[in-house]
PDB file of C-alpha atoms in Angstrom:
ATOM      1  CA  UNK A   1     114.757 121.705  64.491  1.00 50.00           C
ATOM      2  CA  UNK A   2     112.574 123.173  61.616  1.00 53.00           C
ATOM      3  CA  UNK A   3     109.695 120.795  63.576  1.00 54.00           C
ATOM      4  CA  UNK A   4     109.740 122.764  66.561  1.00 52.00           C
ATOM      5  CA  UNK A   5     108.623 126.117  64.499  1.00 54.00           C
ATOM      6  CA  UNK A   6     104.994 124.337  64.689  1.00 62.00           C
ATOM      7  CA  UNK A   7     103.386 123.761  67.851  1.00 65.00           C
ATOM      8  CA  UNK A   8     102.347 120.043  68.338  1.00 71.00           C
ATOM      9  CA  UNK A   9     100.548 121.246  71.233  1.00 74.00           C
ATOM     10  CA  UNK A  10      96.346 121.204  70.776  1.00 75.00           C
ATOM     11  CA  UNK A  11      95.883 124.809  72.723  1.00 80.00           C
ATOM     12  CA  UNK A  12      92.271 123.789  72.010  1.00 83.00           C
ATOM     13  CA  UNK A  13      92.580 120.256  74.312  1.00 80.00           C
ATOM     14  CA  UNK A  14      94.721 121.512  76.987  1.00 82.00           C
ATOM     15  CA  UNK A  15      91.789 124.369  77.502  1.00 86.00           C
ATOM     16  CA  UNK A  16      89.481 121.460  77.798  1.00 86.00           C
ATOM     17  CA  UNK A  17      91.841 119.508  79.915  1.00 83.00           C
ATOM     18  CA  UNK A  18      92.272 122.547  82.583  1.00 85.00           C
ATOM     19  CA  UNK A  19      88.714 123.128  82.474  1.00 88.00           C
ATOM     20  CA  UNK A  20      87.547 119.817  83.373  1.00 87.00           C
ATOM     21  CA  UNK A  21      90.030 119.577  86.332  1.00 86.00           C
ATOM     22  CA  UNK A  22      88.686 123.067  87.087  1.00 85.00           C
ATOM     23  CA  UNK A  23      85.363 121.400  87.346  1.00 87.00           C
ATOM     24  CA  UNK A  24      85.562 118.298  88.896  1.00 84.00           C
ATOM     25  CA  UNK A  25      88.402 120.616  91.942  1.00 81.00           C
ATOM     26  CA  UNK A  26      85.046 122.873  92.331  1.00 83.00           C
ATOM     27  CA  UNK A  27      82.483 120.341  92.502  1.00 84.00           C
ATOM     28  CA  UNK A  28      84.989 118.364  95.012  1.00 80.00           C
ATOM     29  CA  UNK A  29      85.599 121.474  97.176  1.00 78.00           C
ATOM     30  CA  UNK A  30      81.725 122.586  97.204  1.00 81.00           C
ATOM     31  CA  UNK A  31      80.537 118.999  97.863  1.00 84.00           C
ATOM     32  CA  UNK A  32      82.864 118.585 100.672  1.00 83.00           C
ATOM     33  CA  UNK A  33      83.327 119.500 104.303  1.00 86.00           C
ATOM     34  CA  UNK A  34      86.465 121.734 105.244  1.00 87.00           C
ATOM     35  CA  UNK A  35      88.800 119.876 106.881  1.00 90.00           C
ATOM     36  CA  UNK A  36      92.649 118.870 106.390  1.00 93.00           C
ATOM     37  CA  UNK A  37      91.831 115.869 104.033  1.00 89.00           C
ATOM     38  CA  UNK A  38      90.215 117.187 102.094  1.00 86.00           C
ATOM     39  CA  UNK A  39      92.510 120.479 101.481  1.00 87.00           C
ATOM     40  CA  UNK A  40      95.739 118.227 101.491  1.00 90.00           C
ATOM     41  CA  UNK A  41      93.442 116.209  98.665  1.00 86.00           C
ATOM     42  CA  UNK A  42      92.920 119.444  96.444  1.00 85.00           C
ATOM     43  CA  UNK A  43      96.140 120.503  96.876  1.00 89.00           C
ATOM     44  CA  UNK A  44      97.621 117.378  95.803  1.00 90.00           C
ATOM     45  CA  UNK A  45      95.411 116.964  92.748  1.00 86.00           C
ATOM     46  CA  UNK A  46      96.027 120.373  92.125  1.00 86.00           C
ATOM     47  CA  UNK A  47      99.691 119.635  91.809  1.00 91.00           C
ATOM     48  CA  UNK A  48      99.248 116.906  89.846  1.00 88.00           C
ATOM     49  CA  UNK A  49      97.325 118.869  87.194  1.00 86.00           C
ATOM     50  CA  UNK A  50      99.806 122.112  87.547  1.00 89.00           C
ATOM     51  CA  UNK A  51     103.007 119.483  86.768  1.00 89.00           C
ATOM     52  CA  UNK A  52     100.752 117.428  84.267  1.00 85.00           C
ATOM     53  CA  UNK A  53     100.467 120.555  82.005  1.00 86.00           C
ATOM     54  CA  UNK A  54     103.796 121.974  83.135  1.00 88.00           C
ATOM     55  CA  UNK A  55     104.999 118.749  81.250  1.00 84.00           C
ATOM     56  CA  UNK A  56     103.110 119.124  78.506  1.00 82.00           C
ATOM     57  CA  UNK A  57     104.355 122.622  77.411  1.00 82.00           C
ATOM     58  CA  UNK A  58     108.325 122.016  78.568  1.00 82.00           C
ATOM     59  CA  UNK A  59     108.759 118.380  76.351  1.00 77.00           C
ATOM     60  CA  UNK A  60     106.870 120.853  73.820  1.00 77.00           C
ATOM     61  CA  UNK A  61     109.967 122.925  73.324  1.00 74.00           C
ATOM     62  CA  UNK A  62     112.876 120.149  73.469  1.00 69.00           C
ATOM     63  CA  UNK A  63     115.711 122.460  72.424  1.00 69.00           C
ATOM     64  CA  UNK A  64     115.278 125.044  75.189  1.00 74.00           C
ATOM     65  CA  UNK A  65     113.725 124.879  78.496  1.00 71.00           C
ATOM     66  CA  UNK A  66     114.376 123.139  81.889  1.00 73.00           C
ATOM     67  CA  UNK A  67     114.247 119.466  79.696  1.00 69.00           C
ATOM     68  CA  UNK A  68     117.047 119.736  76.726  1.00 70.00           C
ATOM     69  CA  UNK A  69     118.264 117.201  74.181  1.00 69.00           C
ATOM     70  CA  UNK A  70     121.332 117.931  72.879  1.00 71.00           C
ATOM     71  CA  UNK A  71     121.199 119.269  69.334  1.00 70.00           C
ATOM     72  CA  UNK A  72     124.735 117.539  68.339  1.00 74.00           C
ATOM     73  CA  UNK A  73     123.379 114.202  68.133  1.00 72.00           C
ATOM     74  CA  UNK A  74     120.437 115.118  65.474  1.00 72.00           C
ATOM     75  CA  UNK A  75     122.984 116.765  63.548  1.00 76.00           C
ATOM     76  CA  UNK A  76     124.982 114.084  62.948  1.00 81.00           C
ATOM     77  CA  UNK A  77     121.972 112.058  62.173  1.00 79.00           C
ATOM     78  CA  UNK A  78     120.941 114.360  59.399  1.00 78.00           C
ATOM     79  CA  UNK A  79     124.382 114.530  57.969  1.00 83.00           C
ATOM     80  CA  UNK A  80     124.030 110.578  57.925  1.00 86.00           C
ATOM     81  CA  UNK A  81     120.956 110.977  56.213  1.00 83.00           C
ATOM     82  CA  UNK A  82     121.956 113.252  53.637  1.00 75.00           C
TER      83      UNK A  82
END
């Protein structure tokens, strides 16, 4: 529990990460003619990205959040541990 005070998270690469996507979304949507395929593709990839980082910054936090793991179980492992 005293791990999750620090942030494992690299604010640094998920900037990079979103900013690439941003990229290669703009260069897709300015390259390409406007038609249903092609906004059902952006959407879609934009979804992926959105959950993708969504992901990232939930499973960061793993004692609070939509994703928990019960905090019972850890104590008894550091009770068997000490």
């Amino acid at each position: 529990m005293s791990l999750q005070l620090a942030s494992p998270v690299s604010w640094p690469l998920l900037v990079v990460v979103v900013s690439w996507s941003l990229l290669l979304f703009c260069g897709f949507g300015v390259l390409s003619h406007i038609n249903v395929t092609t906004v059902g593709a952006l959407g879609l990839g934009a979804f992926a990205v959105a959950s993708a980082v969504f992901l990232i910054l939930e499973l960061n936090q793993p004692y609070n959040g939509l994703f928990r793991i019960p905090s019972g179980s850890i104590d008894q492992a550091i009770e068997a541990l000490g």
